[in-house]
PDB file of C-alpha atoms in Angstrom:
ATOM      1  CA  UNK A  14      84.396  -2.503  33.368  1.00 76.00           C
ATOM      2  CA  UNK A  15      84.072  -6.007  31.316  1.00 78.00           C
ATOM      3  CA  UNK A  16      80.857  -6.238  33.293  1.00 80.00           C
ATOM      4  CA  UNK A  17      79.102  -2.950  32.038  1.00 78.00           C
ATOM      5  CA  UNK A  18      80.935  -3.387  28.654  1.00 75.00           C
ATOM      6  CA  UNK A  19      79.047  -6.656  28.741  1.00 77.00           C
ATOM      7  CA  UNK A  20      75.819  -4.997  29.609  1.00 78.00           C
ATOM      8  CA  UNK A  21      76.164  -2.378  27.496  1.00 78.00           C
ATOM      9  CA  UNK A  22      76.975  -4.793  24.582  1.00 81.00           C
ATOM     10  CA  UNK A  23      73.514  -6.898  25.149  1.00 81.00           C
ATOM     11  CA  UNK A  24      71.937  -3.703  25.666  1.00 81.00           C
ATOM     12  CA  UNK A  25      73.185  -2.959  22.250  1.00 78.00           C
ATOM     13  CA  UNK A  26      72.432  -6.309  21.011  1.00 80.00           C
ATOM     14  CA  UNK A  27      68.723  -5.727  22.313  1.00 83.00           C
ATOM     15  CA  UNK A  28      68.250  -2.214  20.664  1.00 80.00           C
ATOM     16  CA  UNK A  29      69.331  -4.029  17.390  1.00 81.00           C
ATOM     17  CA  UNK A  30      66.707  -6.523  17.898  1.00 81.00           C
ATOM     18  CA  UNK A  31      64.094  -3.685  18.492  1.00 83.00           C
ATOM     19  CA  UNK A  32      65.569  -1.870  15.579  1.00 81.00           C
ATOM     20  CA  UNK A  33      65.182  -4.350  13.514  1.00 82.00           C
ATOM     21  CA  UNK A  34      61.731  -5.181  14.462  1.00 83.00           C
ATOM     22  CA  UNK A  35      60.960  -1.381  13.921  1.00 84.00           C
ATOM     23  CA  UNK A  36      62.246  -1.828  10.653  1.00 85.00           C
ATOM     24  CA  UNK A  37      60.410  -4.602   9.827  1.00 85.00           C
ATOM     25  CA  UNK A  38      56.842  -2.952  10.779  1.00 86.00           C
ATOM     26  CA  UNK A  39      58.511   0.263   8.858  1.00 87.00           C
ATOM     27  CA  UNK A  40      58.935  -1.714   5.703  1.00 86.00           C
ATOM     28  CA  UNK A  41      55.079  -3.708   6.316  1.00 88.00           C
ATOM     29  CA  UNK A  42      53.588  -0.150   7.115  1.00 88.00           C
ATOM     30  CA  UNK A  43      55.646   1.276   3.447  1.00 88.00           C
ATOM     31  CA  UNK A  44      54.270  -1.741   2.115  1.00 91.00           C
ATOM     32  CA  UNK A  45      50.815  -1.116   3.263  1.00 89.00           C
ATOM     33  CA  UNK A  46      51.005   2.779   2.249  1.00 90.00           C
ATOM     34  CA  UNK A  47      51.945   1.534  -1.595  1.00 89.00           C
ATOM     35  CA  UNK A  48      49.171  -1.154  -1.340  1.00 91.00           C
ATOM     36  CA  UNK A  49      46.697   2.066  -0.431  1.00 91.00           C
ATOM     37  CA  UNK A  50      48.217   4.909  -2.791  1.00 90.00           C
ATOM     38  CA  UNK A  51      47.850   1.787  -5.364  1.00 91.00           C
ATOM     39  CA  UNK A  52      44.049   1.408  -4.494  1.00 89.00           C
ATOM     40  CA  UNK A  53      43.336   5.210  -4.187  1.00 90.00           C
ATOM     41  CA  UNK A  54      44.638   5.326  -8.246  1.00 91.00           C
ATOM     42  CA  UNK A  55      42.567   3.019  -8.887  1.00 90.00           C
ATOM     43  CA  UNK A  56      39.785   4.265  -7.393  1.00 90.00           C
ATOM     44  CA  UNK A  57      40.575   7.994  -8.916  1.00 91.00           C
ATOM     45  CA  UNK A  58      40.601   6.298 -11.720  1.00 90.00           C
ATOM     46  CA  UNK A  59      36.945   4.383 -11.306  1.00 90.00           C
ATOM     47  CA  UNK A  60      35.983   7.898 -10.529  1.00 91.00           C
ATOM     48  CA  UNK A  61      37.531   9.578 -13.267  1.00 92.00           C
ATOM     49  CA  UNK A  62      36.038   6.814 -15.779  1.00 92.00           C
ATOM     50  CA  UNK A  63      32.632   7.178 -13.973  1.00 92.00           C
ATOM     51  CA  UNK A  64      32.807  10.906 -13.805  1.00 92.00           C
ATOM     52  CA  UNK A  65      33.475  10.623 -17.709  1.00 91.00           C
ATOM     53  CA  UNK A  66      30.733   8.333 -18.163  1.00 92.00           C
ATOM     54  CA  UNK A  67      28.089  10.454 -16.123  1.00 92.00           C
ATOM     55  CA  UNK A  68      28.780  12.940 -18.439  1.00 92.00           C
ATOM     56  CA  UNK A  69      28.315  11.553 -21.513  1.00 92.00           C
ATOM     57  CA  UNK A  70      25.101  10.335 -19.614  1.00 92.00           C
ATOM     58  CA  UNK A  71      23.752  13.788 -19.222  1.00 92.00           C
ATOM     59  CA  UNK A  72      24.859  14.611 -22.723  1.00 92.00           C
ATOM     60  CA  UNK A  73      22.755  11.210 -24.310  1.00 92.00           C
ATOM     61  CA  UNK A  74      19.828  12.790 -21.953  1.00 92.00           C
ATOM     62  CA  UNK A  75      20.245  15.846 -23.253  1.00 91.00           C
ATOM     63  CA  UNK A  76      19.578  15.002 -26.689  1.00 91.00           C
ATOM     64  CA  UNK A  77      17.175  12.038 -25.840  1.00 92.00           C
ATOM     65  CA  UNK A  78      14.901  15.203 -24.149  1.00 91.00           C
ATOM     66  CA  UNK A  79      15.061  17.096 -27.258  1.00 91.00           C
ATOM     67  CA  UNK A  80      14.469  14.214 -29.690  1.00 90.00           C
ATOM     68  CA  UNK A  81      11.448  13.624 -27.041  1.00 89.00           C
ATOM     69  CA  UNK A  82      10.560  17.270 -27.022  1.00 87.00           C
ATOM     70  CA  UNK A  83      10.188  17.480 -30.833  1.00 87.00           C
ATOM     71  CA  UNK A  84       8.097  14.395 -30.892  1.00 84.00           C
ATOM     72  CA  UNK A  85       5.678  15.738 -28.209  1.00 82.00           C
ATOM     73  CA  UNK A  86       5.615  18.892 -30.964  1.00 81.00           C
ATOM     74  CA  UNK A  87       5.102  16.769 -33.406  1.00 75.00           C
ATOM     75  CA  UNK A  88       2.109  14.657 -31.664  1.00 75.00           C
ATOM     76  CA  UNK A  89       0.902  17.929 -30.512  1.00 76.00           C
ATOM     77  CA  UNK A  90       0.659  18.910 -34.200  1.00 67.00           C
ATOM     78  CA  UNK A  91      -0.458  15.343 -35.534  1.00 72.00           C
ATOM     79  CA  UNK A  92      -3.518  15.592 -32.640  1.00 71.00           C
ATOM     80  CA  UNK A  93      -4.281  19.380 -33.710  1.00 71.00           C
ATOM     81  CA  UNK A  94      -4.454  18.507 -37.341  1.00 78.00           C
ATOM     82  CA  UNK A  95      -6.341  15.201 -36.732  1.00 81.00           C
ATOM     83  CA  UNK A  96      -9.227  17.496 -34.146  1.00 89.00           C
ATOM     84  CA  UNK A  97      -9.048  20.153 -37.041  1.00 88.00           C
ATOM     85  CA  UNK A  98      -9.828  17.468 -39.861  1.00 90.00           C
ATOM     86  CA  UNK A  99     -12.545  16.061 -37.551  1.00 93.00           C
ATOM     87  CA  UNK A 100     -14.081  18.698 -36.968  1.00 93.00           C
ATOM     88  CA  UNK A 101     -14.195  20.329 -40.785  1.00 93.00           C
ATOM     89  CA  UNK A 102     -15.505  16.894 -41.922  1.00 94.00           C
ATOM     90  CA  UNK A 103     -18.100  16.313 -39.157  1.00 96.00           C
ATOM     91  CA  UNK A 104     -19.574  19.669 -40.167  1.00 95.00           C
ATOM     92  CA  UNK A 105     -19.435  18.786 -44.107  1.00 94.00           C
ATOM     93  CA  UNK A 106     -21.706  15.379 -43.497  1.00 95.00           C
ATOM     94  CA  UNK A 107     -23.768  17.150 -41.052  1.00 95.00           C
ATOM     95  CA  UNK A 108     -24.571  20.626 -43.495  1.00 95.00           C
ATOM     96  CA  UNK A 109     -24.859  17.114 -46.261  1.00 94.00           C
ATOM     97  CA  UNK A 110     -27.836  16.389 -43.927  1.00 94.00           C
ATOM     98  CA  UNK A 111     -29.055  19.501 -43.774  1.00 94.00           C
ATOM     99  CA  UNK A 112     -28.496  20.187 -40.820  1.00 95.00           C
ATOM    100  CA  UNK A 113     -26.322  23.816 -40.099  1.00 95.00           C
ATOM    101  CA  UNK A 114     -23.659  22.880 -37.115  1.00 96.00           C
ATOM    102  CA  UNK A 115     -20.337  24.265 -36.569  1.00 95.00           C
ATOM    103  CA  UNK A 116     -18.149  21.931 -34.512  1.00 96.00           C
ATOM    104  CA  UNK A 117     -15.302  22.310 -32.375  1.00 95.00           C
ATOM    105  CA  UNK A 118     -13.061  21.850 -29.255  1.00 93.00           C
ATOM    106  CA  UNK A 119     -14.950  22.442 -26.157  1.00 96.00           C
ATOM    107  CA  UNK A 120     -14.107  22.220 -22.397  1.00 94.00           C
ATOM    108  CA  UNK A 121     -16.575  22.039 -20.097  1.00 95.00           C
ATOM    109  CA  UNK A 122     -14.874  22.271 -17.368  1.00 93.00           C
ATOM    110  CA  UNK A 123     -11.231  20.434 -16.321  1.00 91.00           C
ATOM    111  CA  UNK A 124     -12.557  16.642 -16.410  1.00 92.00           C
ATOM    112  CA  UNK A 125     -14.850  17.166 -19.570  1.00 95.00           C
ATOM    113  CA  UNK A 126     -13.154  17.851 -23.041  1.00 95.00           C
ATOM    114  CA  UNK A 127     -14.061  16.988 -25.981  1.00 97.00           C
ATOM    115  CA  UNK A 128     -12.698  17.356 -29.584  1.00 95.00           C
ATOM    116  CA  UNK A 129     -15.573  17.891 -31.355  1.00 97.00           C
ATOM    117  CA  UNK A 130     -18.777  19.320 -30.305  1.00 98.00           C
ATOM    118  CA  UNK A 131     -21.364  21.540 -31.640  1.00 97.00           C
ATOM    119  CA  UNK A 132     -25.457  22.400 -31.351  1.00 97.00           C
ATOM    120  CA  UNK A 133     -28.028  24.249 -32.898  1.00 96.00           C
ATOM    121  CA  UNK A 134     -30.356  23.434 -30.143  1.00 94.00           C
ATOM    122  CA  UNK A 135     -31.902  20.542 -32.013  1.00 96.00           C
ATOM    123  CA  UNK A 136     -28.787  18.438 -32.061  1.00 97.00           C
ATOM    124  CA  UNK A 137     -25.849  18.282 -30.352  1.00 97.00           C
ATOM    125  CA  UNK A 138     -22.774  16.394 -31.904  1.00 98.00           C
ATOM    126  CA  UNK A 139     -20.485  15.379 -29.112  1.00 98.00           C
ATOM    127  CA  UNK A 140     -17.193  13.124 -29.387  1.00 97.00           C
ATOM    128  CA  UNK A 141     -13.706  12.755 -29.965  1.00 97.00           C
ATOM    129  CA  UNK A 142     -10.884  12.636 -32.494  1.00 95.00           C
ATOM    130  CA  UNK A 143      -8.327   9.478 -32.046  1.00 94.00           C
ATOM    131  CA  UNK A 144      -5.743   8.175 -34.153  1.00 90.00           C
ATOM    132  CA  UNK A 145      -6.729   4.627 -33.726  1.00 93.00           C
ATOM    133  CA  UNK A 146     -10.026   3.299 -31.950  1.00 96.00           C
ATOM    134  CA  UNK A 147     -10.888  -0.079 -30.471  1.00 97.00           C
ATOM    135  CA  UNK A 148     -13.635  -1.453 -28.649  1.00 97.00           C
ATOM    136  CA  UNK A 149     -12.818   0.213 -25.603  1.00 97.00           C
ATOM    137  CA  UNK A 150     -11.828   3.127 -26.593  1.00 97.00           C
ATOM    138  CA  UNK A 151     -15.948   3.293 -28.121  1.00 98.00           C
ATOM    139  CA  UNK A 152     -16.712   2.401 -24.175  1.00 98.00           C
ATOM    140  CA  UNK A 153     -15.037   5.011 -22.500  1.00 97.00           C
ATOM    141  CA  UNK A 154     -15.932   7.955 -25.366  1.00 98.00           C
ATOM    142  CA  UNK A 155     -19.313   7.291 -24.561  1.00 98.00           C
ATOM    143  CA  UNK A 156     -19.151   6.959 -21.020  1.00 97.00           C
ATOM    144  CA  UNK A 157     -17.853  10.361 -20.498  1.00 97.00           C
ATOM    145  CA  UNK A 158     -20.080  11.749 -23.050  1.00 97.00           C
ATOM    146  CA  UNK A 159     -22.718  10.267 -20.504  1.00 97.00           C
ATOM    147  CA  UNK A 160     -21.053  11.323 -17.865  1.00 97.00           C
ATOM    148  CA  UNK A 161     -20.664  14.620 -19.034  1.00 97.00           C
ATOM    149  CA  UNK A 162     -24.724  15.238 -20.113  1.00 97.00           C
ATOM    150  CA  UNK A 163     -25.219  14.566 -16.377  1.00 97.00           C
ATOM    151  CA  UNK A 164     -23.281  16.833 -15.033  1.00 96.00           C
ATOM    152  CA  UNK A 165     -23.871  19.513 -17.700  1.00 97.00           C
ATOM    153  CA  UNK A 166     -27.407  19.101 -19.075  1.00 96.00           C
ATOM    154  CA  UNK A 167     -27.732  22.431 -20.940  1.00 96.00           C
ATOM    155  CA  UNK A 168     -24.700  22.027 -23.028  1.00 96.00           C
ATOM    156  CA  UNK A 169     -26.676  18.822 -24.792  1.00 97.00           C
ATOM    157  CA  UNK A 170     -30.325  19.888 -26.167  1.00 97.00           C
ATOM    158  CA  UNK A 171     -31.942  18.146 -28.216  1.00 95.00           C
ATOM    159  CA  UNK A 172     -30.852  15.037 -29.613  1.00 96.00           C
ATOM    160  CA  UNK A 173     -26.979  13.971 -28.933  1.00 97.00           C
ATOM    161  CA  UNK A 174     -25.289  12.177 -31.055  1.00 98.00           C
ATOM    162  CA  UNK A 175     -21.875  10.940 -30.178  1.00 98.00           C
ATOM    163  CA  UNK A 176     -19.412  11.038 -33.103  1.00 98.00           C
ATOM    164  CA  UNK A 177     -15.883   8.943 -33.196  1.00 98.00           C
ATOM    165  CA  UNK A 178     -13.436  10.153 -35.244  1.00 96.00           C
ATOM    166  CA  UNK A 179     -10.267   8.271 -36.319  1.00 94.00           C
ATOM    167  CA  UNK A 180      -7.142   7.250 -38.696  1.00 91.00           C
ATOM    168  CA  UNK A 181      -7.573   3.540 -38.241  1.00 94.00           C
ATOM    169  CA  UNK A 182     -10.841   1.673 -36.427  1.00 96.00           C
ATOM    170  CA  UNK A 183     -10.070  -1.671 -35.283  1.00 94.00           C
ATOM    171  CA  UNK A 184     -12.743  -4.146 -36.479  1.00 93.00           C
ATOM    172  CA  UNK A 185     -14.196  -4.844 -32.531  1.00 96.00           C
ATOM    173  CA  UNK A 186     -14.372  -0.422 -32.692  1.00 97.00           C
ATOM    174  CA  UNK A 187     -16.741  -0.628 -35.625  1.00 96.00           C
ATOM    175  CA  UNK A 188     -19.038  -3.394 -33.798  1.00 97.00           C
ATOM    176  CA  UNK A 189     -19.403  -1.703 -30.910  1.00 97.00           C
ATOM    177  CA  UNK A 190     -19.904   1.945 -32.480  1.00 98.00           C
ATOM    178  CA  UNK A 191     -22.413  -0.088 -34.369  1.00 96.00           C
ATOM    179  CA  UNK A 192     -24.322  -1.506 -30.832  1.00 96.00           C
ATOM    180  CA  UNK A 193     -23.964   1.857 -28.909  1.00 97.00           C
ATOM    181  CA  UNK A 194     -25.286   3.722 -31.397  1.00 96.00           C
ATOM    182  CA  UNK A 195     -21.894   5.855 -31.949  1.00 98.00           C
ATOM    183  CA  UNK A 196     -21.088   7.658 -35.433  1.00 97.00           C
ATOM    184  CA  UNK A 197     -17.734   6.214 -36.435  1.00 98.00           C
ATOM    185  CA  UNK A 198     -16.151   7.898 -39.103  1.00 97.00           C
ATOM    186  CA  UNK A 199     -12.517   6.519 -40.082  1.00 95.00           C
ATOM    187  CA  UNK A 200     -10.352   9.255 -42.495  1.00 88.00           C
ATOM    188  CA  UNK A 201     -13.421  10.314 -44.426  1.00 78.00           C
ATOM    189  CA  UNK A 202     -15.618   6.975 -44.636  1.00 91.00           C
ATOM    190  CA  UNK A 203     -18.077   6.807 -42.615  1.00 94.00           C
ATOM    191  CA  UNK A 204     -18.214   3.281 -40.543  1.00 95.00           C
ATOM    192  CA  UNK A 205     -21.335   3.554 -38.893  1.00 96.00           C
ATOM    193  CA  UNK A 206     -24.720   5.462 -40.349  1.00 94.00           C
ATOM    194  CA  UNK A 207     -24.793   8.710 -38.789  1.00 94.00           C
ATOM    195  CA  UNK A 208     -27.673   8.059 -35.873  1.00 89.00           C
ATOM    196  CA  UNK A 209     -30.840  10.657 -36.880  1.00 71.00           C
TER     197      UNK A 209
END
């Protein structure tokens, strides 16, 4: 009997031991499930705070795209009035000269617009209406003008004149309006003689 009571007792003795080692990984694997319920707050949290941000994200966006929207209205409008300007005062200094021409928008086809353009068969006033003009900006009106008489020879009879017209010509514009040939007229004052 001593002999199994002395088994039994390091029997016990050994489930102890075990037991205790269970509870030992019990209380490391509690500790790690704290340590991870801990980092999942925080990163509900860091979601929370970054769902909250994202949202006043898309509200900022929001109210960038209508600030951006009313300024595309408002260029729209700025550009319309400027062509509509252009236009009225290209045909005052022209009917000045005598000569009877009506201008406006025209598109010749989807490459070719212009802002101003009119004929009367004898003369054909051709060009654009810009807020401010340089040097290149000279260049590339009359390059497409060019471009344009190529491709569409009987919308230019007669004599062409290409006609700039702007709020503001930058110094280089007015030299180079004056070498190509180009009437330059800046808010009423003509920078260049009209070519005829």
């Amino acid at each position: 009997m001593e002999e199994r009571v002395g088994g039994l007792e390091n029997r016990v003795v050994s489930l102890e031991n075990r037991v205790s080692g269970l509870e030992a990984k019990v209380d490391a694997l509690v500790k790690d499930v704290n340590e991870l319920r801990k980092g999942q707050e925080e990163l509900r949290d860091g979601f929370n705070a970054l769902k909250r941000d994202m949202e006043d994200v898309k509200e900022r966006l929001g109210r960038l795209k209508e600030r951006v929207d009313k300024l595309d209205r408002t260029m729209e409008n700025l550009t319309l009035g400027l062509e509509a300007e252009a236009n009225s005062l290209v045909s005052n200094y022209l009917r000045r000269r005598g000569i009877n021409i009506d201008t406006d928008r025209v598109q010749l086809d989807f490459r070719y617009e212009f802002d101003i353009y009119g004929t009367n068969g004898q003369v054909t006033i051709v060009g654009e209406a810009k807020i401010r003009v340089s040097a290149a900006i000279i260049d590339r009106v009359v390059a497409r003008v060019r471009e344009a008489m190529k491709e569409f020879p009987d919308k230019f009879p007669g004599k062409v004149v290409i006609v700039v017209y702007c709020m503001r010509a930058l110094p280089d514009a007015v030299e180079k309006a004056k070498e190509l040939g180009v009437w330059l007229i800046e808010v009423g004052n003509e920078r260049t003689p009209f070519p005829g």
